[in-house]
PDB file of C-alpha atoms in Angstrom:
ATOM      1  CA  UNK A 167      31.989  14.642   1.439  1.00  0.00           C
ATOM      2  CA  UNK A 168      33.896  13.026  -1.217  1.00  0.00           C
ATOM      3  CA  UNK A 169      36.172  14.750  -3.730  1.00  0.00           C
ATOM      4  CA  UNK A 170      34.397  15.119  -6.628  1.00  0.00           C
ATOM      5  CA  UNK A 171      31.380  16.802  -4.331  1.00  0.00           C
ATOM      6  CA  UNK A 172      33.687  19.012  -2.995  1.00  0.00           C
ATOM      7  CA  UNK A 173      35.071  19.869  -6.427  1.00  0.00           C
ATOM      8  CA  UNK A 174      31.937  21.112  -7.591  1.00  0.00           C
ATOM      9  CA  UNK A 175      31.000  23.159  -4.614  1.00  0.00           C
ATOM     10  CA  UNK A 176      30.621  26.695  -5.256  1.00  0.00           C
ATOM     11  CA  UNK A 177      32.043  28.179  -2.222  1.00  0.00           C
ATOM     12  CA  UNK A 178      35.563  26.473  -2.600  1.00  0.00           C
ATOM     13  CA  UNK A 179      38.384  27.261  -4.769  1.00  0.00           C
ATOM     14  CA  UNK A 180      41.446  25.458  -5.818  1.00  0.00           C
ATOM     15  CA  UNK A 181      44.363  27.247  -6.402  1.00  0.00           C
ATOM     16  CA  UNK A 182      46.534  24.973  -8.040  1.00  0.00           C
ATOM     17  CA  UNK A 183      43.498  24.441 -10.634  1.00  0.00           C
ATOM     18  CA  UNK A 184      42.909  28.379 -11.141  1.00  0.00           C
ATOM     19  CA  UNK A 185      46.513  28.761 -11.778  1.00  0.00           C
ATOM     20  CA  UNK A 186      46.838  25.956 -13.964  1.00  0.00           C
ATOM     21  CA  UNK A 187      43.786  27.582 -15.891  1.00  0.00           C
ATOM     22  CA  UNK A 188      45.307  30.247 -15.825  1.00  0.00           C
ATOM     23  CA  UNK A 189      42.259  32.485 -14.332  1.00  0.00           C
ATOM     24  CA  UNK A 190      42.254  34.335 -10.768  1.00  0.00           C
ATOM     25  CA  UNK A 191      40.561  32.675  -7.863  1.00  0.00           C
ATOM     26  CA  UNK A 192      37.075  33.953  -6.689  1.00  0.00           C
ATOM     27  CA  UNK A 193      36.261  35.517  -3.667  1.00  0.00           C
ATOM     28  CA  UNK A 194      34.672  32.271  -1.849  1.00  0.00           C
ATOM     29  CA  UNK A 195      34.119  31.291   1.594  1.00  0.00           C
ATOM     30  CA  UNK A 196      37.099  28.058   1.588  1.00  0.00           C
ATOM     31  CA  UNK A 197      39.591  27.380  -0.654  1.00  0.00           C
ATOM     32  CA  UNK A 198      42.075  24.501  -0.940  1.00  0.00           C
ATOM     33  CA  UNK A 199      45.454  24.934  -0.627  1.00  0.00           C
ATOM     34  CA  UNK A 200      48.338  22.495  -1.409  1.00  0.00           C
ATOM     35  CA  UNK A 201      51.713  22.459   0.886  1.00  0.00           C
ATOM     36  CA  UNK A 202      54.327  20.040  -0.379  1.00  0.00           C
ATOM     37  CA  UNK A 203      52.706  17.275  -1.186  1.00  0.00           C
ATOM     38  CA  UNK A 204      49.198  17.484   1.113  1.00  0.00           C
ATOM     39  CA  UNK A 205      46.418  19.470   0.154  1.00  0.00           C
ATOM     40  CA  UNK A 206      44.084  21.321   3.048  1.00  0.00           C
ATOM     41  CA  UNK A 207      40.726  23.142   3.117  1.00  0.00           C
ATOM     42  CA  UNK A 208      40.940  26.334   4.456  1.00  0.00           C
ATOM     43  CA  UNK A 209      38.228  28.882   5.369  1.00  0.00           C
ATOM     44  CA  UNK A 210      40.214  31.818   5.276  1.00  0.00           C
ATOM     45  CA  UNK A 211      40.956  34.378   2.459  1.00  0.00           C
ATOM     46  CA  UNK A 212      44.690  35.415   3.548  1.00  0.00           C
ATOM     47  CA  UNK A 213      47.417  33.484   5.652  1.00  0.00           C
ATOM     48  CA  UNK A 214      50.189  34.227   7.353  1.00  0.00           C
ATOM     49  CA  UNK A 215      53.773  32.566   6.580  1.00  0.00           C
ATOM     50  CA  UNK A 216      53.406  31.078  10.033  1.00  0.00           C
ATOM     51  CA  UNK A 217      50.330  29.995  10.079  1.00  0.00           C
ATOM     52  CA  UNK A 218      50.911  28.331   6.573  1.00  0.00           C
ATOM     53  CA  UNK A 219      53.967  26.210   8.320  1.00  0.00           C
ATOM     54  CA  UNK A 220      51.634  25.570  11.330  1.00  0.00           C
ATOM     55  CA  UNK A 221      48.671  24.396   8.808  1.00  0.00           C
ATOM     56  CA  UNK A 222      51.682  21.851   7.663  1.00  0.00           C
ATOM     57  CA  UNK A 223      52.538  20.568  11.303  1.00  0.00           C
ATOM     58  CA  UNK A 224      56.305  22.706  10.944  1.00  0.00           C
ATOM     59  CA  UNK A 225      55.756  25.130  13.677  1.00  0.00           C
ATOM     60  CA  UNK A 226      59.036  26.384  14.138  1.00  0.00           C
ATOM     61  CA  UNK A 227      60.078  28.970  11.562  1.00  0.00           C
ATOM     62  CA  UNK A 228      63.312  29.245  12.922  1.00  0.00           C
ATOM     63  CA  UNK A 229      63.600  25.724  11.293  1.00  0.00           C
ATOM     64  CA  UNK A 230      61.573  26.050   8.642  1.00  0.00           C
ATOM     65  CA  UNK A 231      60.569  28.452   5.405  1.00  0.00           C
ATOM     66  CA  UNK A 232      57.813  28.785   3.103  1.00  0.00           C
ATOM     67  CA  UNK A 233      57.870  29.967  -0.486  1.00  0.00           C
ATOM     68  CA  UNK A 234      54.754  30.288  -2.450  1.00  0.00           C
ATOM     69  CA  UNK A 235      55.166  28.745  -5.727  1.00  0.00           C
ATOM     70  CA  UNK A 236      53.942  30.575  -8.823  1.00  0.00           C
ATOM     71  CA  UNK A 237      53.005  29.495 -12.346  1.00  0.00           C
ATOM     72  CA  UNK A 238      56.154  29.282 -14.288  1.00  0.00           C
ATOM     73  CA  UNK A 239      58.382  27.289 -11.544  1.00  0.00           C
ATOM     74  CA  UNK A 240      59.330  30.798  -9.383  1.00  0.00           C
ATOM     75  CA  UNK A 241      59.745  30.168  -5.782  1.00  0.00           C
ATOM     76  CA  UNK A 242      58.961  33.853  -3.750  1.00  0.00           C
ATOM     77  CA  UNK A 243      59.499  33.400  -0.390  1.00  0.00           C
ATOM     78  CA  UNK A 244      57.135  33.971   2.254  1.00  0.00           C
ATOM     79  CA  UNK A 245      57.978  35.714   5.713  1.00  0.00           C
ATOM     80  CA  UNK A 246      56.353  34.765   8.706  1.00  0.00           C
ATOM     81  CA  UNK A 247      53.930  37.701   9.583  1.00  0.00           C
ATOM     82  CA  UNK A 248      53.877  38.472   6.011  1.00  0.00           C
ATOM     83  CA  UNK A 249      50.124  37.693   4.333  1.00  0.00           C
ATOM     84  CA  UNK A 250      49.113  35.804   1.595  1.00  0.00           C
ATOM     85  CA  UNK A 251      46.167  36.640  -0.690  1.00  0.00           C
ATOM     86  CA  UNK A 252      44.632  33.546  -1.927  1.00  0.00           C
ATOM     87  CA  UNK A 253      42.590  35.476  -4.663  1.00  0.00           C
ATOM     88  CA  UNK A 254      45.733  36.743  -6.337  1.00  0.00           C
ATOM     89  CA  UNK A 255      46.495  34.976  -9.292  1.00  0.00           C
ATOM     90  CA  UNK A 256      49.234  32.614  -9.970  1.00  0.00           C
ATOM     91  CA  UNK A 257      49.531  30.817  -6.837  1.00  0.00           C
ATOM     92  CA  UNK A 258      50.168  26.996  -7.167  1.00  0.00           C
ATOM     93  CA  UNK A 259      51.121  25.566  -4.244  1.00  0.00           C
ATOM     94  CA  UNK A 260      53.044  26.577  -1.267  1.00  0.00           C
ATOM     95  CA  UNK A 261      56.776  24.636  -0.394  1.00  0.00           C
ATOM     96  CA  UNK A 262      58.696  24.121   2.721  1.00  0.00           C
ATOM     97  CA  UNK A 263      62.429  23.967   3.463  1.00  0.00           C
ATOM     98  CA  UNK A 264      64.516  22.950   6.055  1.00  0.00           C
ATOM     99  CA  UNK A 265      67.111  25.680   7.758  1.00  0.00           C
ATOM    100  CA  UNK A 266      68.850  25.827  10.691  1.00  0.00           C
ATOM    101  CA  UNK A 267      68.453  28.527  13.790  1.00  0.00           C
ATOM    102  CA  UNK A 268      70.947  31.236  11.668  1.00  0.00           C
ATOM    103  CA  UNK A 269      71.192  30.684   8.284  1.00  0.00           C
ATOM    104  CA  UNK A 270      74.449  28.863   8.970  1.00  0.00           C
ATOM    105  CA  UNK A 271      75.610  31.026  11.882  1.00  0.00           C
ATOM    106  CA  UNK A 272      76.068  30.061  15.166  1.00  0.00           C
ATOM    107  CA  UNK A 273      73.616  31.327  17.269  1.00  0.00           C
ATOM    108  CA  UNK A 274      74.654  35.022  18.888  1.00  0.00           C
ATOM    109  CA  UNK A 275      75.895  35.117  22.244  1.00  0.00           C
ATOM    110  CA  UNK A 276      76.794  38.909  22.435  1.00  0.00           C
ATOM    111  CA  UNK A 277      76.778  39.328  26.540  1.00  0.00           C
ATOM    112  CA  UNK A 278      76.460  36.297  28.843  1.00  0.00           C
ATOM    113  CA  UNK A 279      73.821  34.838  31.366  1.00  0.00           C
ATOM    114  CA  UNK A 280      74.043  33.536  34.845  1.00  0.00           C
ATOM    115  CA  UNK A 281      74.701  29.620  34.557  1.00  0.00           C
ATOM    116  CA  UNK A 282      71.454  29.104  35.635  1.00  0.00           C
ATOM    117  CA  UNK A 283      69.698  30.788  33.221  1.00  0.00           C
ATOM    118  CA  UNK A 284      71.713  29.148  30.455  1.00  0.00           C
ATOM    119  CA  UNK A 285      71.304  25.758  32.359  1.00  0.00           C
ATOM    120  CA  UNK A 286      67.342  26.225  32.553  1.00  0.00           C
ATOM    121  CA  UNK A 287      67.220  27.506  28.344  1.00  0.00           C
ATOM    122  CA  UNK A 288      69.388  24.257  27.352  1.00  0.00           C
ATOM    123  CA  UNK A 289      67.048  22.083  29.946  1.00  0.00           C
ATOM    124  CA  UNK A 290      63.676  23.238  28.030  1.00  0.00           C
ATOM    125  CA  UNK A 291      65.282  22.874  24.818  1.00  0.00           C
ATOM    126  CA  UNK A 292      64.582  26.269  23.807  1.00  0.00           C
ATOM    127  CA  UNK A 293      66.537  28.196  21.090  1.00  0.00           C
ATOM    128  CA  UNK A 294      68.292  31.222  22.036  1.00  0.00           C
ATOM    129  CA  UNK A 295      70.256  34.419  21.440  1.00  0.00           C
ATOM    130  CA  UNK A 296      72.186  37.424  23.386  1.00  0.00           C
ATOM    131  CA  UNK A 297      71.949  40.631  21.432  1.00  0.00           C
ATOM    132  CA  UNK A 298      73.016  43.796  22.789  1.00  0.00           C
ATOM    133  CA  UNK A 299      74.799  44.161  25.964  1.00  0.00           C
ATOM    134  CA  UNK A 300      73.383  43.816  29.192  1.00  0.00           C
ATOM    135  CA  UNK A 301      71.118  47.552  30.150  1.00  0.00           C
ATOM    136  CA  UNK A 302      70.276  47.270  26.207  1.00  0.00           C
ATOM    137  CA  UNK A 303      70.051  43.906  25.309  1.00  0.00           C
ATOM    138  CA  UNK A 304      68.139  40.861  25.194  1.00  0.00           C
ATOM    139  CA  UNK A 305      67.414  36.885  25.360  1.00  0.00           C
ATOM    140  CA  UNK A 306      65.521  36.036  21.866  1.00  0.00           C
ATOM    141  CA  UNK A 307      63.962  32.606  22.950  1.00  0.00           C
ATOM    142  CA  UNK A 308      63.518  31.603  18.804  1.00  0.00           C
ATOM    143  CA  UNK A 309      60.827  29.157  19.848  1.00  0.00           C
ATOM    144  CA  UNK A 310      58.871  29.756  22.605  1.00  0.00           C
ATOM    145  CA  UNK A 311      55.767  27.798  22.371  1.00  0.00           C
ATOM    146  CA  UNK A 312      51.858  29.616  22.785  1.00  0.00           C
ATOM    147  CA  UNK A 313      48.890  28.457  24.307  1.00  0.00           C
ATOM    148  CA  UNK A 314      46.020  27.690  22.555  1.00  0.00           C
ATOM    149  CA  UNK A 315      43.818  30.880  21.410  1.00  0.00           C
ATOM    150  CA  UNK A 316      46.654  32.830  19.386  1.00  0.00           C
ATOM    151  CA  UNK A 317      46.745  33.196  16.127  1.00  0.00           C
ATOM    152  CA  UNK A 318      50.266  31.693  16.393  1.00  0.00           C
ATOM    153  CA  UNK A 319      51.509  28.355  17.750  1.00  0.00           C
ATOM    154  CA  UNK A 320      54.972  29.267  18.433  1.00  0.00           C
ATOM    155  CA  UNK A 321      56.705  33.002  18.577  1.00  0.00           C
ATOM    156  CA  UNK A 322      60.239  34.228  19.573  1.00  0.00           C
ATOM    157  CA  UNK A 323      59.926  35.963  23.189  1.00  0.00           C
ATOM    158  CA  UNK A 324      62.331  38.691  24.053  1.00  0.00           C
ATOM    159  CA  UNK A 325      63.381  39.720  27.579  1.00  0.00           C
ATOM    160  CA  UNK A 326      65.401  42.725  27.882  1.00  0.00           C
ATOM    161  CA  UNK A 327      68.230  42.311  30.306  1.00  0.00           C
ATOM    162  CA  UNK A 328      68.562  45.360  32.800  1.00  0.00           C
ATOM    163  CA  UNK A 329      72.213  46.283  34.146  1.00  0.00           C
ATOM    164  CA  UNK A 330      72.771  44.651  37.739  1.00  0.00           C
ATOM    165  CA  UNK A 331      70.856  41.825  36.493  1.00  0.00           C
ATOM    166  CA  UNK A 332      69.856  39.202  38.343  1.00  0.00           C
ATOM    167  CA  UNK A 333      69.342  41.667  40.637  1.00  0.00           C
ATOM    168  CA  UNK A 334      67.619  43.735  38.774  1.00  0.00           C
ATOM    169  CA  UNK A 335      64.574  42.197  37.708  1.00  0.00           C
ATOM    170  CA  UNK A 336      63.057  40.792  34.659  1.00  0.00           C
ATOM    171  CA  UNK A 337      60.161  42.730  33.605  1.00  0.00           C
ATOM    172  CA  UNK A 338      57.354  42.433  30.696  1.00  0.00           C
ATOM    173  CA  UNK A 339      57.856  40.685  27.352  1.00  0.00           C
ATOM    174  CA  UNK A 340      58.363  41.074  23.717  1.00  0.00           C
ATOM    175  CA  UNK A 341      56.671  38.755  20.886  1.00  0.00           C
ATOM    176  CA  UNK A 342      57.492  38.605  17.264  1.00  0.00           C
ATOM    177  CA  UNK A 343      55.391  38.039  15.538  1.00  0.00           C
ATOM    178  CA  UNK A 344      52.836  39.727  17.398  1.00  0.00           C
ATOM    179  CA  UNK A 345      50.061  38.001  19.170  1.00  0.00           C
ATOM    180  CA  UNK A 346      46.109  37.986  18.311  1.00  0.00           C
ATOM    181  CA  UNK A 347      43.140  36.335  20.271  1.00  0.00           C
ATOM    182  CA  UNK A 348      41.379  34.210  17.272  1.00  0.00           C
ATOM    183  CA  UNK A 349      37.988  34.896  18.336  1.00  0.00           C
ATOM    184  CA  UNK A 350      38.577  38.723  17.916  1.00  0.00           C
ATOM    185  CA  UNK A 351      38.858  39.803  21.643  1.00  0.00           C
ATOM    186  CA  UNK A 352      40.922  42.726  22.484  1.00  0.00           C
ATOM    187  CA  UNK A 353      44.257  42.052  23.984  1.00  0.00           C
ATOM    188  CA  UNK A 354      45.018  45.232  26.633  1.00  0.00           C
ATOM    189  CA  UNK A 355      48.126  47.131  27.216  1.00  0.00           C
ATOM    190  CA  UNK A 356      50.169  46.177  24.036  1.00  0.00           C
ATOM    191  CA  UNK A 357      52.402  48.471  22.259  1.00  0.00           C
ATOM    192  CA  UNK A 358      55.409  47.901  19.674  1.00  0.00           C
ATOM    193  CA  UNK A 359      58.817  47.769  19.724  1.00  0.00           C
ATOM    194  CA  UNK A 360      61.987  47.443  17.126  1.00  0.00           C
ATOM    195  CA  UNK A 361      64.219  44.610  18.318  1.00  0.00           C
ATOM    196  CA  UNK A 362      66.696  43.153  16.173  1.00  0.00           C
ATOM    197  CA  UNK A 363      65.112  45.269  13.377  1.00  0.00           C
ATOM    198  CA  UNK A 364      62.066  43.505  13.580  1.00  0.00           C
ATOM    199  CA  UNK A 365      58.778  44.989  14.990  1.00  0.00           C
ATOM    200  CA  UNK A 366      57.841  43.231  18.070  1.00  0.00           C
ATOM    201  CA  UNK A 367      54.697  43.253  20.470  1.00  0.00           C
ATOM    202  CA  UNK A 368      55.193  44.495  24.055  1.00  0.00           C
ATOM    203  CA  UNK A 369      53.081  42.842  26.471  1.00  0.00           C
ATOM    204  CA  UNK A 370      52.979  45.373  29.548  1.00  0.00           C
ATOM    205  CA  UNK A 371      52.826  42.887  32.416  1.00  0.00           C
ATOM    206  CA  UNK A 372      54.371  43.683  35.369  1.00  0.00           C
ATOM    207  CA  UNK A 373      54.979  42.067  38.831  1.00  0.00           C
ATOM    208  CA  UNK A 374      52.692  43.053  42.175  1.00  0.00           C
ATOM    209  CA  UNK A 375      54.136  44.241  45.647  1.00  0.00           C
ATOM    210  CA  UNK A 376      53.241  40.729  46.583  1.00  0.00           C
ATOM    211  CA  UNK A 377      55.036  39.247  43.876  1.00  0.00           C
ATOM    212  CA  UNK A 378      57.957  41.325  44.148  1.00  0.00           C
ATOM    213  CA  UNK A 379      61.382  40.127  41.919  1.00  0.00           C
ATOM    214  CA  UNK A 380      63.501  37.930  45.054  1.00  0.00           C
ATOM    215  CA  UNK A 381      67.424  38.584  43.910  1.00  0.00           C
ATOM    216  CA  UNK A 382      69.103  35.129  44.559  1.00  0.00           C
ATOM    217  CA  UNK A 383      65.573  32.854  43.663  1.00  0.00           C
ATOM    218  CA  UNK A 384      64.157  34.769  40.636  1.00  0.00           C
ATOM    219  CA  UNK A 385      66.036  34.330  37.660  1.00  0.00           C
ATOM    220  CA  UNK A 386      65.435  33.655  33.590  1.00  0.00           C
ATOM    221  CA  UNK A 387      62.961  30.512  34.304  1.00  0.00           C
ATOM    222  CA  UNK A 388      60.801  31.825  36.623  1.00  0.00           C
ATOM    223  CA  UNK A 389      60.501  35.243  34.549  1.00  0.00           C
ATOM    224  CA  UNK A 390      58.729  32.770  31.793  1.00  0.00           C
ATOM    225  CA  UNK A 391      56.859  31.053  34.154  1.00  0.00           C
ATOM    226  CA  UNK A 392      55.417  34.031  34.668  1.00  0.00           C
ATOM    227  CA  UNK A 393      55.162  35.095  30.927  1.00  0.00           C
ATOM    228  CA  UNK A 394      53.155  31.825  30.730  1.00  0.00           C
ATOM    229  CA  UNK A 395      50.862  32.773  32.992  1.00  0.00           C
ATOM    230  CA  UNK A 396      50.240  36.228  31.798  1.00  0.00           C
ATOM    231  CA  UNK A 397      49.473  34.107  28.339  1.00  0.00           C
ATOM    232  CA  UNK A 398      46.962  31.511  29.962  1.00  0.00           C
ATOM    233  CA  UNK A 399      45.293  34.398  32.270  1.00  0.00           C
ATOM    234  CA  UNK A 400      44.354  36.427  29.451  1.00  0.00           C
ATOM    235  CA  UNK A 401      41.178  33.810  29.151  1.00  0.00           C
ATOM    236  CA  UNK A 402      40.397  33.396  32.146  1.00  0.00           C
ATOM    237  CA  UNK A 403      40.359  37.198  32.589  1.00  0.00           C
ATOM    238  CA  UNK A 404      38.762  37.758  29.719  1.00  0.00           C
ATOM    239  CA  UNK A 405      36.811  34.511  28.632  1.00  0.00           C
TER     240      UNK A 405
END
């Protein structure tokens, strides 16, 4: 379909044109939306500040933020479970910025890990933090990636770290922002939690007699091996 079919088409709406028009966009079935410089079709009504930096290919919003751009120049920024209305008026285009893991800061290491934990979080290249202290605190891994299936690409995982631990176990895990199945199925046993002042998703997942915690081989990595798995079973489980 070439642009000036898809211009005339009914069921989409451009955003940058109804805002340089000065009207408010329609209640349609697509509308296209412009991110920096690119412009994308979208059949959705609302988006997410994440899923607005995934649409762009900048799936890391601990790198990256996204402002909505309004008629008149203002910048608003845009969090990343917050939702945006694409029939409010006013909306031209969306823009992304670079930022680092803290705002500046380097990243918080209030209570420390085994070496091999921190060995196996550099290894992976993952981002992380130590909040708390260890029996009420935990590893924020800033950019833990997600299977396919979620309505987000990438999340921060939490893992609270016990007292005794590593021989105490790992157990369950936190996401932020919270997870959804896009075709609408029913995740079980989810509940929230504040962490870092943020409202996380608990994932109640827990290990079996067989697959008991071994103190001296279980450590960070294999906990999210594990979290992993509890992501990728969740379709097969429940296709």
């Amino acid at each position: 379909m070439n642009q000036n079919k898809e211009d005339k088409d009914t069921d989409l709406e451009d955003l940058e044109v109804c805002a340089k028009e000065g009207r408010k966009p329609r209640c349609v079935r697509r509308y296209r939306i412009r991110i920096d410089k690119d412009r994308y079709i979208v059949n959705l009504s609302h988006m997410t500040g994440l899923q607005l930096l995934e649409k762009a290919g900048k799936c890391d919003p601990t790198c990256w933020r996204i402002h909505q751009k309004l008629k008149g120049g203002k910048l608003v920024e845009i969090q990343p479970d917050e939702k945006v209305d694409f029939t409010t008026p006013g909306i031209e285009r969306f823009v992304t910025t670079p930022c680092d893991q803290t705002d500046g800061s380097a990243p918080r290491r209030e209570f420390s890990l085994p070496a091999c934990d921190v060995d196996y979080l550099n290894d992976e290249n993952l981002r992380w933090e130590l909040i708390g202290a260890p029996g009420n605190g935990y590893v924020l891994v800033n950019n833990f990636p997600v299977p396919k299936g979620y309505n987000h690409s990438v999340v921060t995982a939490a893992l609270r770290v016990e007292t005794n631990y590593p021989d105490t176990q790992l157990d369950m895990v936190y996401f932020y922002p919270a997870l959804q199945r896009v075709d609408g199925k029913a995740i079980p046993a989810l509940a929230g939690k504040t962490i870092d002042n943020k409202s996380y998703q608990r994932w109640s997942r827990h290990r079996t007699p067989k697959n008991a915690w071994r103190p001296g081989v279980d450590y960070l990595g294999t906990h999210l091996v594990l979290v992993r798995h509890w992501l990728e079973r969740e379709f097969t489980k429940r296709p």
